[in-house]
Amino acid sequence: EIVLTQSPGTLSLSPGERATLSCRASQSVSSSYLAWYQQKPGQAPRLLIYGASSRATGIPDRFSGSGSETDFTLTISRLEPEDFAVYYCQQYGSSRGYTFGQGTKLEIK
Amino acid sequence: EVQLVESGGDLIQPGGSLRLSCAASGFTFSSYSMNWVRQAPGKGLEWVSYISSSSSTIYYADSVKGRFTISRDNAKNSLYLQMNSLRDEDTAVYYCAREYSSSSGRRSFDSWGQGTLVTVSS
């Protein structure tokens, strides 16, 4: 089973700053199967990035994804107040189903 | 507009059974694979189960294998999760999520319901 490890656990930044979130896989993951989600308190997760680098419908271009094999990154170029939330990476493992990372909490400094 | 509405969550004793439902609307339900994902209070997301559009392929997380059964009724635009032998650690908000699979093979969950709370406690 592929394990996804996200870092840091908590990231404290100010609006306007750049955020870099990491997702590391225990084995190589197809980029096609790597996605990122945002979750705010009391809400369902929202798809941000799929295929490691493609933005989902309606997602602002300040969000970008990159990476390959075992190292993937979600970057938020310039933080807006509404971006402070928890972010999860996810991978698809065929017959093993899906796995999520443990999440990175992005909080206001 | 795509809508997924879960129901069936409740307070249930350990060892008990519960059936969750997810009503889908705003899209051709029979064309999409579906999933259940759960989130324990204050914890992260945990994928639970997958079912293909025709029900021909089903996967489960190891933590629920043998206890939970996923199913769907395409005529009723509905997804189900039958949960048996419930344990304290099954306490969570349960979300249904639509799988998006692109022509190039990229996969993700592009629509989610609001969730239904299952509490397992004596």
PDB file of C-alpha atoms in Angstrom:
ATOM      1  CA  GLU A   1       0.000   0.000   0.000  1.00  0.00           C
ATOM      2  CA  ILE A   2       1.279   3.442  -0.935  1.00  0.00           C
ATOM      3  CA  VAL A   3       1.528   5.873   1.973  1.00  0.00           C
ATOM      4  CA  LEU A   4       1.312   9.614   1.349  1.00  0.00           C
ATOM      5  CA  THR A   5       3.128  11.866   3.803  1.00  0.00           C
ATOM      6  CA  GLN A   6       2.325  15.562   3.757  1.00  0.00           C
ATOM      7  CA  SER A   7       4.534  18.278   5.141  1.00  0.00           C
ATOM      8  CA  PRO A   8       4.527  20.466   7.016  1.00  0.00           C
ATOM      9  CA  GLY A   9       1.691  19.457   9.332  1.00  0.00           C
ATOM     10  CA  THR A  10       0.875  23.108   9.917  1.00  0.00           C
ATOM     11  CA  LEU A  11       1.982  26.080   7.865  1.00  0.00           C
ATOM     12  CA  SER A  12       1.616  29.596   9.288  1.00  0.00           C
ATOM     13  CA  LEU A  13       1.690  32.364   6.704  1.00  0.00           C
ATOM     14  CA  SER A  14       0.205  35.791   6.072  1.00  0.00           C
ATOM     15  CA  PRO A  15      -2.132  36.856   3.268  1.00  0.00           C
ATOM     16  CA  GLY A  16      -0.152  37.767   0.184  1.00  0.00           C
ATOM     17  CA  GLU A  17       2.614  35.256   0.916  1.00  0.00           C
ATOM     18  CA  ARG A  18       3.429  32.159  -1.122  1.00  0.00           C
ATOM     19  CA  ALA A  19       2.542  28.717   0.250  1.00  0.00           C
ATOM     20  CA  THR A  20       4.333  25.518  -0.700  1.00  0.00           C
ATOM     21  CA  LEU A  21       2.807  22.227   0.471  1.00  0.00           C
ATOM     22  CA  SER A  22       4.529  18.890  -0.019  1.00  0.00           C
ATOM     23  CA  CYS A  23       3.166  15.379  -0.569  1.00  0.00           C
ATOM     24  CA  ARG A  24       5.643  12.528  -0.601  1.00  0.00           C
ATOM     25  CA  ALA A  25       4.702   8.982  -1.647  1.00  0.00           C
ATOM     26  CA  SER A  26       6.292   5.812  -0.263  1.00  0.00           C
ATOM     27  CA  GLN A  27       6.427   4.414  -3.821  1.00  0.00           C
ATOM     28  CA  SER A  28       6.209   5.948  -7.261  1.00  0.00           C
ATOM     29  CA  VAL A  29       2.740   7.251  -8.131  1.00  0.00           C
ATOM     30  CA  SER A  30       1.434   7.944 -11.600  1.00  0.00           C
ATOM     31  CA  SER A  31       0.956  11.667 -11.995  1.00  0.00           C
ATOM     32  CA  SER A  32      -2.433  10.893 -13.514  1.00  0.00           C
ATOM     33  CA  TYR A  33      -3.568   9.574 -10.160  1.00  0.00           C
ATOM     34  CA  LEU A  34      -2.456  12.418  -7.865  1.00  0.00           C
ATOM     35  CA  ALA A  35      -5.007  14.999  -6.708  1.00  0.00           C
ATOM     36  CA  TRP A  36      -5.218  17.810  -4.169  1.00  0.00           C
ATOM     37  CA  TYR A  37      -8.247  18.891  -2.121  1.00  0.00           C
ATOM     38  CA  GLN A  38      -9.092  21.841   0.102  1.00  0.00           C
ATOM     39  CA  GLN A  39     -11.330  21.476   3.139  1.00  0.00           C
ATOM     40  CA  LYS A  40     -12.694  24.267   5.298  1.00  0.00           C
ATOM     41  CA  PRO A  41     -14.252  23.666   8.739  1.00  0.00           C
ATOM     42  CA  GLY A  42     -17.709  22.124   8.542  1.00  0.00           C
ATOM     43  CA  GLN A  43     -17.506  21.698   4.778  1.00  0.00           C
ATOM     44  CA  ALA A  44     -16.923  18.834   2.394  1.00  0.00           C
ATOM     45  CA  PRO A  45     -13.577  18.683   0.603  1.00  0.00           C
ATOM     46  CA  ARG A  46     -13.246  20.497  -2.714  1.00  0.00           C
ATOM     47  CA  LEU A  47     -11.163  19.291  -5.641  1.00  0.00           C
ATOM     48  CA  LEU A  48      -8.369  21.717  -6.507  1.00  0.00           C
ATOM     49  CA  ILE A  49      -5.891  19.826  -8.680  1.00  0.00           C
ATOM     50  CA  TYR A  50      -6.085  16.537 -10.568  1.00  0.00           C
ATOM     51  CA  GLY A  51      -3.511  14.734 -12.652  1.00  0.00           C
ATOM     52  CA  ALA A  52      -0.882  16.379 -10.413  1.00  0.00           C
ATOM     53  CA  SER A  53      -1.030  19.695 -12.286  1.00  0.00           C
ATOM     54  CA  SER A  54      -4.469  20.347 -13.813  1.00  0.00           C
ATOM     55  CA  ARG A  55      -6.714  22.829 -12.072  1.00  0.00           C
ATOM     56  CA  ALA A  56     -10.297  21.759 -11.472  1.00  0.00           C
ATOM     57  CA  THR A  57     -13.163  23.825 -12.807  1.00  0.00           C
ATOM     58  CA  GLY A  58     -13.425  27.216 -11.164  1.00  0.00           C
ATOM     59  CA  ILE A  59     -10.146  26.998  -9.260  1.00  0.00           C
ATOM     60  CA  PRO A  60      -8.172  30.288  -9.361  1.00  0.00           C
ATOM     61  CA  ASP A  61      -4.828  30.255 -11.168  1.00  0.00           C
ATOM     62  CA  ARG A  62      -2.966  31.136  -7.965  1.00  0.00           C
ATOM     63  CA  PHE A  63      -3.259  27.403  -7.217  1.00  0.00           C
ATOM     64  CA  SER A  64      -0.796  25.183  -9.054  1.00  0.00           C
ATOM     65  CA  GLY A  65       0.385  21.603  -8.742  1.00  0.00           C
ATOM     66  CA  SER A  66       3.625  19.989  -9.807  1.00  0.00           C
ATOM     67  CA  GLY A  67       5.785  16.954  -9.262  1.00  0.00           C
ATOM     68  CA  SER A  68       6.232  13.376 -10.321  1.00  0.00           C
ATOM     69  CA  GLU A  69       6.961   9.867  -9.056  1.00  0.00           C
ATOM     70  CA  THR A  70       7.268  10.294  -5.283  1.00  0.00           C
ATOM     71  CA  ASP A  71       7.366  14.066  -4.780  1.00  0.00           C
ATOM     72  CA  PHE A  72       4.435  16.355  -5.430  1.00  0.00           C
ATOM     73  CA  THR A  73       3.826  19.991  -4.535  1.00  0.00           C
ATOM     74  CA  LEU A  74       0.824  22.266  -4.230  1.00  0.00           C
ATOM     75  CA  THR A  75       1.709  25.943  -4.520  1.00  0.00           C
ATOM     76  CA  ILE A  76      -0.514  28.891  -3.737  1.00  0.00           C
ATOM     77  CA  SER A  77       1.222  31.864  -5.293  1.00  0.00           C
ATOM     78  CA  ARG A  78      -0.343  34.655  -3.278  1.00  0.00           C
ATOM     79  CA  LEU A  79      -2.519  33.738  -0.313  1.00  0.00           C
ATOM     80  CA  GLU A  80      -6.015  35.151  -0.054  1.00  0.00           C
ATOM     81  CA  PRO A  81      -7.939  35.104   3.260  1.00  0.00           C
ATOM     82  CA  GLU A  82     -10.214  32.351   1.950  1.00  0.00           C
ATOM     83  CA  ASP A  83      -7.256  30.032   1.265  1.00  0.00           C
ATOM     84  CA  PHE A  84      -6.640  29.252   4.916  1.00  0.00           C
ATOM     85  CA  ALA A  85      -7.886  25.695   5.273  1.00  0.00           C
ATOM     86  CA  VAL A  86      -6.679  22.084   5.400  1.00  0.00           C
ATOM     87  CA  TYR A  87      -5.200  20.574   2.246  1.00  0.00           C
ATOM     88  CA  TYR A  88      -5.046  16.883   1.366  1.00  0.00           C
ATOM     89  CA  CYS A  89      -3.265  15.002  -1.361  1.00  0.00           C
ATOM     90  CA  GLN A  90      -4.734  11.764  -2.692  1.00  0.00           C
ATOM     91  CA  GLN A  91      -3.573   8.936  -4.909  1.00  0.00           C
ATOM     92  CA  TYR A  92      -5.317   6.098  -6.728  1.00  0.00           C
ATOM     93  CA  GLY A  93      -3.811   2.647  -6.239  1.00  0.00           C
ATOM     94  CA  SER A  94      -5.931   0.544  -8.623  1.00  0.00           C
ATOM     95  CA  SER A  95      -7.293  -2.507  -6.765  1.00  0.00           C
ATOM     96  CA  ARG A  96      -6.004  -1.016  -3.522  1.00  0.00           C
ATOM     97  CA  GLY A  97      -8.369   1.888  -3.961  1.00  0.00           C
ATOM     98  CA  TYR A  98      -7.449   5.393  -2.889  1.00  0.00           C
ATOM     99  CA  THR A  99      -5.315   6.835  -0.114  1.00  0.00           C
ATOM    100  CA  PHE A 100      -5.132  10.329   1.327  1.00  0.00           C
ATOM    101  CA  GLY A 101      -2.283  12.120   2.997  1.00  0.00           C
ATOM    102  CA  GLN A 102      -2.794  13.166   6.594  1.00  0.00           C
ATOM    103  CA  GLY A 103      -3.324  16.812   5.608  1.00  0.00           C
ATOM    104  CA  THR A 104      -1.568  20.156   5.964  1.00  0.00           C
ATOM    105  CA  LYS A 105      -3.296  22.889   7.914  1.00  0.00           C
ATOM    106  CA  LEU A 106      -2.644  26.318   6.437  1.00  0.00           C
ATOM    107  CA  GLU A 107      -3.249  28.917   9.134  1.00  0.00           C
ATOM    108  CA  ILE A 108      -3.047  32.675   9.316  1.00  0.00           C
ATOM    109  CA  LYS A 109       0.117  33.941  10.939  1.00  0.00           C
TER     110      LYS A 109
ATOM    111  CA  GLU B   1     -25.981  21.339 -10.958  1.00  0.00           C
ATOM    112  CA  VAL B   2     -24.440  18.198  -9.512  1.00  0.00           C
ATOM    113  CA  GLN B   3     -25.934  17.289  -6.130  1.00  0.00           C
ATOM    114  CA  LEU B   4     -25.074  14.455  -3.782  1.00  0.00           C
ATOM    115  CA  VAL B   5     -27.152  14.156  -0.620  1.00  0.00           C
ATOM    116  CA  GLU B   6     -26.241  11.588   2.021  1.00  0.00           C
ATOM    117  CA  SER B   7     -28.667  10.295   4.633  1.00  0.00           C
ATOM    118  CA  GLY B   8     -28.995   7.521   7.168  1.00  0.00           C
ATOM    119  CA  GLY B   9     -26.441   8.585   9.749  1.00  0.00           C
ATOM    120  CA  ASP B  10     -27.401   7.882  13.343  1.00  0.00           C
ATOM    121  CA  LEU B  11     -26.233   6.953  16.832  1.00  0.00           C
ATOM    122  CA  ILE B  12     -25.772   3.199  16.897  1.00  0.00           C
ATOM    123  CA  GLN B  13     -24.407   0.750  19.455  1.00  0.00           C
ATOM    124  CA  PRO B  14     -21.211  -1.226  18.810  1.00  0.00           C
ATOM    125  CA  GLY B  15     -21.972  -4.377  16.870  1.00  0.00           C
ATOM    126  CA  GLY B  16     -24.988  -2.805  15.233  1.00  0.00           C
ATOM    127  CA  SER B  17     -25.826  -2.186  11.584  1.00  0.00           C
ATOM    128  CA  LEU B  18     -26.663   0.891   9.580  1.00  0.00           C
ATOM    129  CA  ARG B  19     -27.374   1.667   5.938  1.00  0.00           C
ATOM    130  CA  LEU B  20     -26.292   4.950   4.410  1.00  0.00           C
ATOM    131  CA  SER B  21     -27.774   6.356   1.223  1.00  0.00           C
ATOM    132  CA  CYS B  22     -26.566   8.956  -1.232  1.00  0.00           C
ATOM    133  CA  ALA B  23     -29.089  10.505  -3.623  1.00  0.00           C
ATOM    134  CA  ALA B  24     -27.561  11.874  -6.815  1.00  0.00           C
ATOM    135  CA  SER B  25     -28.989  14.462  -9.187  1.00  0.00           C
ATOM    136  CA  GLY B  26     -27.869  16.863 -11.896  1.00  0.00           C
ATOM    137  CA  PHE B  27     -25.792  14.331 -13.840  1.00  0.00           C
ATOM    138  CA  THR B  28     -26.056  10.909 -15.482  1.00  0.00           C
ATOM    139  CA  PHE B  29     -25.460   8.819 -12.374  1.00  0.00           C
ATOM    140  CA  SER B  30     -25.126   5.545 -14.287  1.00  0.00           C
ATOM    141  CA  SER B  31     -22.054   6.873 -16.125  1.00  0.00           C
ATOM    142  CA  TYR B  32     -19.919   7.518 -13.056  1.00  0.00           C
ATOM    143  CA  SER B  33     -18.038   5.446 -10.540  1.00  0.00           C
ATOM    144  CA  MET B  34     -18.740   6.441  -6.951  1.00  0.00           C
ATOM    145  CA  ASN B  35     -16.956   6.306  -3.624  1.00  0.00           C
ATOM    146  CA  TRP B  36     -17.514   6.591   0.092  1.00  0.00           C
ATOM    147  CA  VAL B  37     -15.010   8.581   2.144  1.00  0.00           C
ATOM    148  CA  ARG B  38     -15.142   9.098   5.901  1.00  0.00           C
ATOM    149  CA  GLN B  39     -13.675  11.540   8.371  1.00  0.00           C
ATOM    150  CA  ALA B  40     -13.477  10.815  12.084  1.00  0.00           C
ATOM    151  CA  PRO B  41     -13.989  13.836  14.372  1.00  0.00           C
ATOM    152  CA  GLY B  42     -10.960  16.108  14.143  1.00  0.00           C
ATOM    153  CA  LYS B  43      -9.116  13.703  11.855  1.00  0.00           C
ATOM    154  CA  GLY B  44      -8.194  13.443   8.192  1.00  0.00           C
ATOM    155  CA  LEU B  45      -9.944  11.857   5.237  1.00  0.00           C
ATOM    156  CA  GLU B  46     -10.099   8.083   4.860  1.00  0.00           C
ATOM    157  CA  TRP B  47     -11.284   6.422   1.671  1.00  0.00           C
ATOM    158  CA  VAL B  48     -13.764   3.625   2.440  1.00  0.00           C
ATOM    159  CA  SER B  49     -15.076   2.034  -0.748  1.00  0.00           C
ATOM    160  CA  TYR B  50     -15.383   2.294  -4.544  1.00  0.00           C
ATOM    161  CA  ILE B  51     -17.986   1.020  -6.989  1.00  0.00           C
ATOM    162  CA  SER B  52     -17.796   1.244 -10.753  1.00  0.00           C
ATOM    163  CA  SER B  53     -20.645   2.621 -12.843  1.00  0.00           C
ATOM    164  CA  SER B  54     -22.055  -0.834 -13.606  1.00  0.00           C
ATOM    165  CA  SER B  55     -21.229  -2.300 -10.163  1.00  0.00           C
ATOM    166  CA  SER B  56     -18.856  -4.741 -11.843  1.00  0.00           C
ATOM    167  CA  THR B  57     -15.832  -3.563  -9.840  1.00  0.00           C
ATOM    168  CA  ILE B  58     -15.844  -2.932  -6.101  1.00  0.00           C
ATOM    169  CA  TYR B  59     -12.994  -2.116  -3.732  1.00  0.00           C
ATOM    170  CA  TYR B  60     -12.839  -1.677   0.033  1.00  0.00           C
ATOM    171  CA  ALA B  61     -10.363  -0.277   2.486  1.00  0.00           C
ATOM    172  CA  ASP B  62      -8.836  -2.982   4.663  1.00  0.00           C
ATOM    173  CA  SER B  63     -10.385  -1.341   7.731  1.00  0.00           C
ATOM    174  CA  VAL B  64     -13.933  -2.110   6.560  1.00  0.00           C
ATOM    175  CA  LYS B  65     -13.480  -5.194   4.370  1.00  0.00           C
ATOM    176  CA  GLY B  66     -15.889  -7.957   5.352  1.00  0.00           C
ATOM    177  CA  ARG B  67     -18.095  -5.594   7.363  1.00  0.00           C
ATOM    178  CA  PHE B  68     -19.231  -2.948   4.868  1.00  0.00           C
ATOM    179  CA  THR B  69     -20.955  -3.463   1.511  1.00  0.00           C
ATOM    180  CA  ILE B  70     -21.231  -0.823  -1.180  1.00  0.00           C
ATOM    181  CA  SER B  71     -23.992  -0.967  -3.770  1.00  0.00           C
ATOM    182  CA  ARG B  72     -25.888   1.246  -6.152  1.00  0.00           C
ATOM    183  CA  ASP B  73     -29.222   1.434  -7.937  1.00  0.00           C
ATOM    184  CA  ASN B  74     -28.772   3.304 -11.200  1.00  0.00           C
ATOM    185  CA  ALA B  75     -32.528   3.366 -11.814  1.00  0.00           C
ATOM    186  CA  LYS B  76     -32.950   5.269  -8.555  1.00  0.00           C
ATOM    187  CA  ASN B  77     -29.788   7.388  -8.910  1.00  0.00           C
ATOM    188  CA  SER B  78     -28.693   6.156  -5.522  1.00  0.00           C
ATOM    189  CA  LEU B  79     -25.558   4.884  -3.820  1.00  0.00           C
ATOM    190  CA  TYR B  80     -25.593   2.839  -0.620  1.00  0.00           C
ATOM    191  CA  LEU B  81     -23.273   1.692   2.120  1.00  0.00           C
ATOM    192  CA  GLN B  82     -24.402  -1.189   4.315  1.00  0.00           C
ATOM    193  CA  MET B  83     -22.374  -1.132   7.518  1.00  0.00           C
ATOM    194  CA  ASN B  84     -22.401  -4.178   9.801  1.00  0.00           C
ATOM    195  CA  SER B  85     -20.521  -5.081  12.972  1.00  0.00           C
ATOM    196  CA  LEU B  86     -19.945  -1.420  13.677  1.00  0.00           C
ATOM    197  CA  ARG B  87     -17.084  -0.421  15.965  1.00  0.00           C
ATOM    198  CA  ASP B  88     -16.290   2.707  17.942  1.00  0.00           C
ATOM    199  CA  GLU B  89     -13.612   3.559  15.376  1.00  0.00           C
ATOM    200  CA  ASP B  90     -16.230   3.718  12.606  1.00  0.00           C
ATOM    201  CA  THR B  91     -17.534   6.942  14.143  1.00  0.00           C
ATOM    202  CA  ALA B  92     -17.168   9.556  11.420  1.00  0.00           C
ATOM    203  CA  VAL B  93     -18.831  11.803   8.908  1.00  0.00           C
ATOM    204  CA  TYR B  94     -19.413   9.721   5.790  1.00  0.00           C
ATOM    205  CA  TYR B  95     -19.232  11.448   2.414  1.00  0.00           C
ATOM    206  CA  CYS B  96     -20.234  10.103  -0.965  1.00  0.00           C
ATOM    207  CA  ALA B  97     -18.028  11.360  -3.773  1.00  0.00           C
ATOM    208  CA  ARG B  98     -18.256  11.158  -7.537  1.00  0.00           C
ATOM    209  CA  GLU B  99     -15.176   9.945  -9.348  1.00  0.00           C
ATOM    210  CA  TYR B 100     -13.993  11.923 -12.327  1.00  0.00           C
ATOM    211  CA  SER B 101     -11.991   9.853 -14.787  1.00  0.00           C
ATOM    212  CA  SER B 102     -10.643  11.803 -17.737  1.00  0.00           C
ATOM    213  CA  SER B 103     -10.063  10.417 -21.215  1.00  0.00           C
ATOM    214  CA  SER B 104      -6.338  10.421 -20.427  1.00  0.00           C
ATOM    215  CA  GLY B 105      -6.871   8.353 -17.304  1.00  0.00           C
ATOM    216  CA  ARG B 106      -6.616  11.037 -14.643  1.00  0.00           C
ATOM    217  CA  ARG B 107      -8.754  10.217 -11.615  1.00  0.00           C
ATOM    218  CA  SER B 108     -10.092  12.319  -8.767  1.00  0.00           C
ATOM    219  CA  PHE B 109     -13.242  13.056  -6.789  1.00  0.00           C
ATOM    220  CA  ASP B 110     -14.849  16.074  -8.399  1.00  0.00           C
ATOM    221  CA  SER B 111     -18.109  16.287  -6.451  1.00  0.00           C
ATOM    222  CA  TRP B 112     -18.865  15.570  -2.808  1.00  0.00           C
ATOM    223  CA  GLY B 113     -21.981  15.435  -0.673  1.00  0.00           C
ATOM    224  CA  GLN B 114     -22.288  17.329   2.594  1.00  0.00           C
ATOM    225  CA  GLY B 115     -21.823  14.176   4.665  1.00  0.00           C
ATOM    226  CA  THR B 116     -23.846  12.222   7.217  1.00  0.00           C
ATOM    227  CA  LEU B 117     -22.667  11.556  10.773  1.00  0.00           C
ATOM    228  CA  VAL B 118     -22.414   8.038  12.103  1.00  0.00           C
ATOM    229  CA  THR B 119     -21.751   7.739  15.831  1.00  0.00           C
ATOM    230  CA  VAL B 120     -20.966   4.322  17.245  1.00  0.00           C
ATOM    231  CA  SER B 121     -21.257   4.352  21.010  1.00  0.00           C
ATOM    232  CA  SER B 122     -22.889   2.490  23.848  1.00  0.00           C
TER     233      SER B 122
END
